[in-house]
Amino acid sequence: MRTTYCGLISRQHIGQEVTLCGWVHRRRDHGGVIFIDLRDREGLVQIVCDPARPEPFRVADSVRNEYVLRVTGRVRERPAGTANPNIGSGEVEVLAHAVEVLNPSLPPPFLMDDDSISEQVRLEYRVLDLRRPQMQKNLRLRHRVAMAVRRFLDQHGFIDIETPMLTRSTPEGARDFLVPSRLHAGEFYALPQSPQLFKQLLMMAGFDRYYQIVKCFRDEDLRADRQPEFTQIDVETSFLDVPEITALMESMIRSVFKTVMEIDLPDPFPRLTYDEAMALYGSDKPDLRIPLKLTELTDVMRDVEFKVFRDAAHLADGRVAALCVPGGGELTRKEIDDYTDYVKLFGAKGLAYIKVNAVEKGSEGLQSPILKFLSLQAIQAILQRTGAKDGDLIFFGADRAKVVNESLGALRLKLGHDKNLVEPGWRPLWVVDFPMFEWDDEEKRWTALHHPFTSPAAGHEDLLECDPGRARSKAYDMVLNGWEIGGGSVRIHRQDVQSKVFRALAISPEEAEQKFGFLLRALQYGAPPHGGIAFGLDRIVALMAGADSIRDVIAFPKTQRGQCLLTRAPSPVDEKQLRELHIRVRRPETAKA
Amino acid sequence: MRTTYCGLISRQHIGQEVTLCGWVHRRRDHGGVIFIDLRDREGLVQIVCDPARPEPFRVADSVRNEYVLRVTGRVRERPAGTANPNIGSGEVEVLAHAVEVLNPSLPPPFLMDDDSISEQVRLEYRVLDLRRPQMQKNLRLRHRVAMAVRRFLDQHGFIDIETPMLTRSTPEGARDFLVPSRLHAGEFYALPQSPQLFKQLLMMAGFDRYYQIVKCFRDEDLRADRQPEFTQIDVETSFLDVPEITALMESMIRSVFKTVMEIDLPDPFPRLTYDEAMALYGSDKPDLRIPLKLTELTDVMRDVEFKVFRDAAHLADGRVAALCVPGGGELTRKEIDDYTDYVKLFGAKGLAYIKVNAVEKGSEGLQSPILKFLSLQAIQAILQRTGAKDGDLIFFGADRAKVVNESLGALRLKLGHDKNLVEPGWRPLWVVDFPMFEWDDEEKRWTALHHPFTSPAAGHEDLLECDPGRARSKAYDMVLNGWEIGGGSVRIHRQDVQSKVFRALAISPEEAEQKFGFLLRALQYGAPPHGGIAFGLDRIVALMAGADSIRDVIAFPKTQRGQCLLTRAPSPVDEKQLRELHIRVRRPETAKA
């Protein structure tokens, strides 16, 4: 039907007759001649319809934006001075011999090069929105990323194995999407939150290296940038430990960035322990593009007069830390108040600070309401450890470590963006040596920081029982520019260790058997040492595309309320369908009960 | 943890020290020496543990089948006469210096080289079943097929785009799996039966070439070899018509067979119209490996005395046809009776036949109870058209064409297999020019033979209204060895044509708007001509693997009752979960109401 794509026409076609199919991107009448920018997925080309050829001219005169045309004509150089350097085919144009309308179009609700449309309208008219060059680019980028991943994994002996979508509900972690069974009245499948257990079973089945690019489902409240269905690059290997798995996976990510974007990521990725990340950045997913670090001050605040610092320094889980902002002395009172309000969102009770006017004058050169409550020794430690210079400002956090880390960690990010401190480029890292457990204040029990199948660090098996809070795991996260893009671990392959972890998590043997019996059984029949990782494809592509939201790298996303505005899903269904599935909808008053 | 795979050890490693990880496939004690066949995904290697090295010998002595070991040792040639030609590493063995038990195993319920285990047990112990070399081979084949498909499509400009799993229910065709929404009380998502409408929307969005290897869902009664979730290779292109799409897709299948199995499929594939396929094989998915064809006799039976033939020949939708079986004269009375019972399963009332003893004697050389009711002219036509030879037997079908085709088509297959007439090899073909509609006797209305978005053949638009039964479509099926492995069509891209088809299908404008409003709207904004196809990946891989069932090429399949015997899905769920989803289970007595 055509000889090539519009966007691929170039000088090398000059003199050739071509047939093109595409959409009318723009149509204008200029000096009695009609110019049409014809668009396809590869780009635009200018079609010229001269009144000297009455038939194509007549058709061209009738077309409007987004009509689908088939055009035959000869490629020629554009007249001097009329080249358009913004498009690939800008030096040439096609003089039309024939123009055929393959399909007309109603006037579209927005122009394809309008980038200011509300997301509501974009999602309702998603088909037109997807025609916009930026969306075309994003989804093709996604394809290239997925293909680069597949090629790398295929070359490294990983086997793509599909795991079930209709699986068993294990109410642990996030909420499941359920699917009522017709053949088994009153029973339900669950959509997988991840193929975690299946990939472990595949290792126990001896496949050695598995991967899958796979949809996962979580019925969570869609805060921030989440989707009820999202896509994971899911990987698992046998007989490798943390150093080998992380080395292999970072080389995959390097290969993808190189192949798709011609970007060289560092080799190897830097590596921080969880404790280091928390100490330096107050976060287990630090954005290394921001050149600010927290400074530890707990040890020097134990004896100061300032009660807030002293009390925090004496808490078992307390921390006092500083964040030095270069040039921060210029912050206004208003700005400092705003940052104080900001850290309060994370539980901080206030935001102490010191302005550094003249370092060489010691405490004389500083300016702060809290100065008089600090010892000389503490002030010296602050200046020395932060390396503050004249004109800097030092913020302080003092509270339980969790509050200090979250508030100063968030403040660090906010300051980085507000003050344009974010360095360009890509700053991946590994965060390793995570704690096995965190204490759940509400449920009064330990919960798994990763998941209950994560192996304890070598030698930490006994801590599972005697001091769970100190036990470290073989878990690792890959972080890129402040986003956790992948997380994984070496898994437990010994049934006795798995039982210990269940005990530490207060999961009874009966409950373990009921929920994970198939895993426990498989562990008894020669499970190999194994581990893996899952990457968030949506996030990786959104980062690469510089998209504001993962919705911009998903063809048909849901809104924050879980709706597809295009197809109007979810929707009511026939009573007959519900009957077949042995369920009924609760009446609203019952639902509230 | 290891230097290479067990199955890759060969002569070239002789003299080298290697470290291997794997499972104890077999362990035997021979002349005081312990021999272990160690297995990993690449195959087996023989480990020798000599009592001269007490430590590895002691460990080796304690291991049992399916223990996971790590073995270090030196590769050496096997003593003369002890090579094992059945395994890749059969000329060598590894003399163990160190043997470490990475994980013990309970005695497995079956041996890994036992091919006689019941499917029930295999599915319950799927992890062990998947260790069997045949299952390893099947799933690796599946991976290679998927990868070959992706490479081909990527090279041909197809973009892998993910479509939603949580979508809108359109109760048309098969039954949907439903997913209750938590955020929208009383509303439901449906799992996709195929991404049909989304891929059409992607063409309207200008992506030009799309593909996806994607899970699809149908909540049907699982007769024969179906699964509630199955995998489609889903493809769609713009601006191509039937010849180009079929040419491209058959070259993909050729490329996959060549890449994965080094098999050359014919180029081009033969092509039959639906009418030809029915006339010659009584089936729209003929198995061309069976060299039997139906012979048309309707025209010569109009005036014969034999009422069964004459009546069928006079029916508006009647047919009389013959199936000549070379050497069929040897069939016993019992066998002929059995075949008569067999065709009755397909609605035939009987199975007339003629034994051909001596062709040159004309009707004198024939033997049949119906002979005396046939005219000479009819007998001559039978002999001439079937080309029957001495010793052949000719079966007859006479009824409505549907019954004749189904019964003789099935008889043809059965005879082909019973009489070992199936020729080896791969016989793909296209079946094209399908009818648009078929008449539903129960619902008294036309239904779509493919789906309601299939384009009518050029010039058949008017037949949609005046004579729907005669309208042909731009649909095509790819058939391989009697299996429909792919089906597709050029789609409707003009809203007026789509409306005509909905009218022919007795779908009211209101119903169309409610169910397919988003498609109809998209058709108004410049939809390009487009078409595509969907291949059944499970079937293709099962055919290639020579598997009895698609369950043998799926890692974790469901039973015929939709159950996963490994994880025990589906299962009852917490009342709390149901409450959150605003549903309740109907009590059994209510369900029956």
PDB file of C-alpha atoms in Angstrom, chain A residues 320-418:
ATOM      1  CA  VAL A 320      21.142  13.681  66.108  1.00  0.00           C
ATOM      2  CA  ALA A 321      22.329  14.599  62.631  1.00  0.00           C
ATOM      3  CA  ALA A 322      23.119  17.677  60.602  1.00  0.00           C
ATOM      4  CA  LEU A 323      22.549  18.645  56.990  1.00  0.00           C
ATOM      5  CA  CYS A 324      24.891  21.363  55.797  1.00  0.00           C
ATOM      6  CA  VAL A 325      23.564  23.451  52.894  1.00  0.00           C
ATOM      7  CA  PRO A 326      26.311  25.187  50.923  1.00  0.00           C
ATOM      8  CA  GLY A 327      25.373  28.841  50.492  1.00  0.00           C
ATOM      9  CA  GLY A 328      22.333  28.203  52.677  1.00  0.00           C
ATOM     10  CA  GLY A 329      23.050  31.368  54.618  1.00  0.00           C
ATOM     11  CA  GLU A 330      21.012  33.142  51.976  1.00  0.00           C
ATOM     12  CA  LEU A 331      17.827  31.327  53.006  1.00  0.00           C
ATOM     13  CA  THR A 332      15.211  33.774  54.227  1.00  0.00           C
ATOM     14  CA  ARG A 333      13.347  33.469  57.492  1.00  0.00           C
ATOM     15  CA  LYS A 334      10.262  32.553  55.417  1.00  0.00           C
ATOM     16  CA  GLU A 335      12.095  29.806  53.575  1.00  0.00           C
ATOM     17  CA  ILE A 336      13.423  28.340  56.801  1.00  0.00           C
ATOM     18  CA  ASP A 337       9.890  28.407  58.260  1.00  0.00           C
ATOM     19  CA  ASP A 338       8.606  26.602  55.168  1.00  0.00           C
ATOM     20  CA  TYR A 339      11.274  23.914  55.501  1.00  0.00           C
ATOM     21  CA  THR A 340      10.353  23.589  59.166  1.00  0.00           C
ATOM     22  CA  ASP A 341       6.746  22.961  58.179  1.00  0.00           C
ATOM     23  CA  TYR A 342       7.957  20.501  55.560  1.00  0.00           C
ATOM     24  CA  VAL A 343       9.955  18.324  57.963  1.00  0.00           C
ATOM     25  CA  LYS A 344       6.980  18.296  60.325  1.00  0.00           C
ATOM     26  CA  LEU A 345       5.145  16.261  57.666  1.00  0.00           C
ATOM     27  CA  PHE A 346       7.658  13.529  58.447  1.00  0.00           C
ATOM     28  CA  GLY A 347       7.159  13.694  62.206  1.00  0.00           C
ATOM     29  CA  ALA A 348       9.948  16.119  63.135  1.00  0.00           C
ATOM     30  CA  LYS A 349       9.017  18.466  65.950  1.00  0.00           C
ATOM     31  CA  GLY A 350      11.113  21.362  64.654  1.00  0.00           C
ATOM     32  CA  LEU A 351      14.113  22.248  62.536  1.00  0.00           C
ATOM     33  CA  ALA A 352      17.060  23.752  64.425  1.00  0.00           C
ATOM     34  CA  TYR A 353      19.722  25.496  62.333  1.00  0.00           C
ATOM     35  CA  ILE A 354      22.966  27.403  62.496  1.00  0.00           C
ATOM     36  CA  LYS A 355      24.036  30.044  59.996  1.00  0.00           C
ATOM     37  CA  VAL A 356      27.762  30.008  59.362  1.00  0.00           C
ATOM     38  CA  ASN A 357      29.057  33.537  58.789  1.00  0.00           C
ATOM     39  CA  ALA A 358      32.757  33.195  59.524  1.00  0.00           C
ATOM     40  CA  VAL A 359      34.149  29.782  60.259  1.00  0.00           C
ATOM     41  CA  GLU A 360      37.522  31.046  61.426  1.00  0.00           C
ATOM     42  CA  LYS A 361      35.846  32.880  64.296  1.00  0.00           C
ATOM     43  CA  GLY A 362      34.477  29.611  65.799  1.00  0.00           C
ATOM     44  CA  SER A 363      31.184  30.030  67.623  1.00  0.00           C
ATOM     45  CA  GLU A 364      31.613  33.808  67.317  1.00  0.00           C
ATOM     46  CA  GLY A 365      31.076  33.491  63.572  1.00  0.00           C
ATOM     47  CA  LEU A 366      27.858  31.507  63.918  1.00  0.00           C
ATOM     48  CA  GLN A 367      24.290  32.658  64.259  1.00  0.00           C
ATOM     49  CA  SER A 368      21.556  30.515  65.822  1.00  0.00           C
ATOM     50  CA  PRO A 369      19.024  30.535  68.636  1.00  0.00           C
ATOM     51  CA  ILE A 370      20.390  27.220  69.915  1.00  0.00           C
ATOM     52  CA  LEU A 371      24.044  28.206  69.954  1.00  0.00           C
ATOM     53  CA  LYS A 372      24.107  29.070  73.622  1.00  0.00           C
ATOM     54  CA  PHE A 373      22.872  25.625  74.599  1.00  0.00           C
ATOM     55  CA  LEU A 374      25.679  23.793  72.822  1.00  0.00           C
ATOM     56  CA  SER A 375      29.069  23.011  74.241  1.00  0.00           C
ATOM     57  CA  LEU A 376      32.216  24.310  72.568  1.00  0.00           C
ATOM     58  CA  GLN A 377      33.181  20.739  71.855  1.00  0.00           C
ATOM     59  CA  ALA A 378      29.843  20.095  70.150  1.00  0.00           C
ATOM     60  CA  ILE A 379      30.189  23.241  68.046  1.00  0.00           C
ATOM     61  CA  GLN A 380      33.683  22.273  67.005  1.00  0.00           C
ATOM     62  CA  ALA A 381      32.476  18.796  66.044  1.00  0.00           C
ATOM     63  CA  ILE A 382      29.625  20.307  64.015  1.00  0.00           C
ATOM     64  CA  LEU A 383      31.935  22.588  62.064  1.00  0.00           C
ATOM     65  CA  GLN A 384      34.617  20.007  61.599  1.00  0.00           C
ATOM     66  CA  ARG A 385      32.381  17.088  60.598  1.00  0.00           C
ATOM     67  CA  THR A 386      30.097  19.054  58.274  1.00  0.00           C
ATOM     68  CA  GLY A 387      33.050  20.925  56.763  1.00  0.00           C
ATOM     69  CA  ALA A 388      30.818  24.000  56.734  1.00  0.00           C
ATOM     70  CA  LYS A 389      32.137  27.096  55.018  1.00  0.00           C
ATOM     71  CA  ASP A 390      31.301  30.756  55.322  1.00  0.00           C
ATOM     72  CA  GLY A 391      27.808  31.403  53.982  1.00  0.00           C
ATOM     73  CA  ASP A 392      26.557  27.859  54.657  1.00  0.00           C
ATOM     74  CA  LEU A 393      23.594  26.902  56.788  1.00  0.00           C
ATOM     75  CA  ILE A 394      23.393  23.769  58.896  1.00  0.00           C
ATOM     76  CA  PHE A 395      20.041  22.137  59.640  1.00  0.00           C
ATOM     77  CA  PHE A 396      19.626  19.675  62.482  1.00  0.00           C
ATOM     78  CA  GLY A 397      17.432  16.722  63.167  1.00  0.00           C
ATOM     79  CA  ALA A 398      17.169  15.181  66.622  1.00  0.00           C
ATOM     80  CA  ASP A 399      14.600  12.523  67.442  1.00  0.00           C
ATOM     81  CA  ARG A 400      14.138   8.821  67.050  1.00  0.00           C
ATOM     82  CA  ALA A 401      16.451   7.789  64.182  1.00  0.00           C
ATOM     83  CA  LYS A 402      13.461   6.934  62.013  1.00  0.00           C
ATOM     84  CA  VAL A 403      12.087  10.483  62.275  1.00  0.00           C
ATOM     85  CA  VAL A 404      15.497  12.103  61.769  1.00  0.00           C
ATOM     86  CA  ASN A 405      16.208   9.989  58.723  1.00  0.00           C
ATOM     87  CA  GLU A 406      12.839  10.534  57.108  1.00  0.00           C
ATOM     88  CA  SER A 407      12.718  14.262  57.766  1.00  0.00           C
ATOM     89  CA  LEU A 408      16.330  15.125  56.940  1.00  0.00           C
ATOM     90  CA  GLY A 409      16.284  12.657  54.035  1.00  0.00           C
ATOM     91  CA  ALA A 410      13.251  14.414  52.588  1.00  0.00           C
ATOM     92  CA  LEU A 411      14.682  17.835  53.343  1.00  0.00           C
ATOM     93  CA  ARG A 412      17.865  16.886  51.519  1.00  0.00           C
ATOM     94  CA  LEU A 413      15.857  16.028  48.405  1.00  0.00           C
ATOM     95  CA  LYS A 414      13.743  19.142  48.619  1.00  0.00           C
ATOM     96  CA  LEU A 415      16.721  21.432  49.091  1.00  0.00           C
ATOM     97  CA  GLY A 416      18.493  19.698  46.240  1.00  0.00           C
ATOM     98  CA  HIS A 417      15.631  20.485  43.884  1.00  0.00           C
ATOM     99  CA  ASP A 418      14.778  23.931  45.271  1.00  0.00           C
TER     100      ASP A 418
END
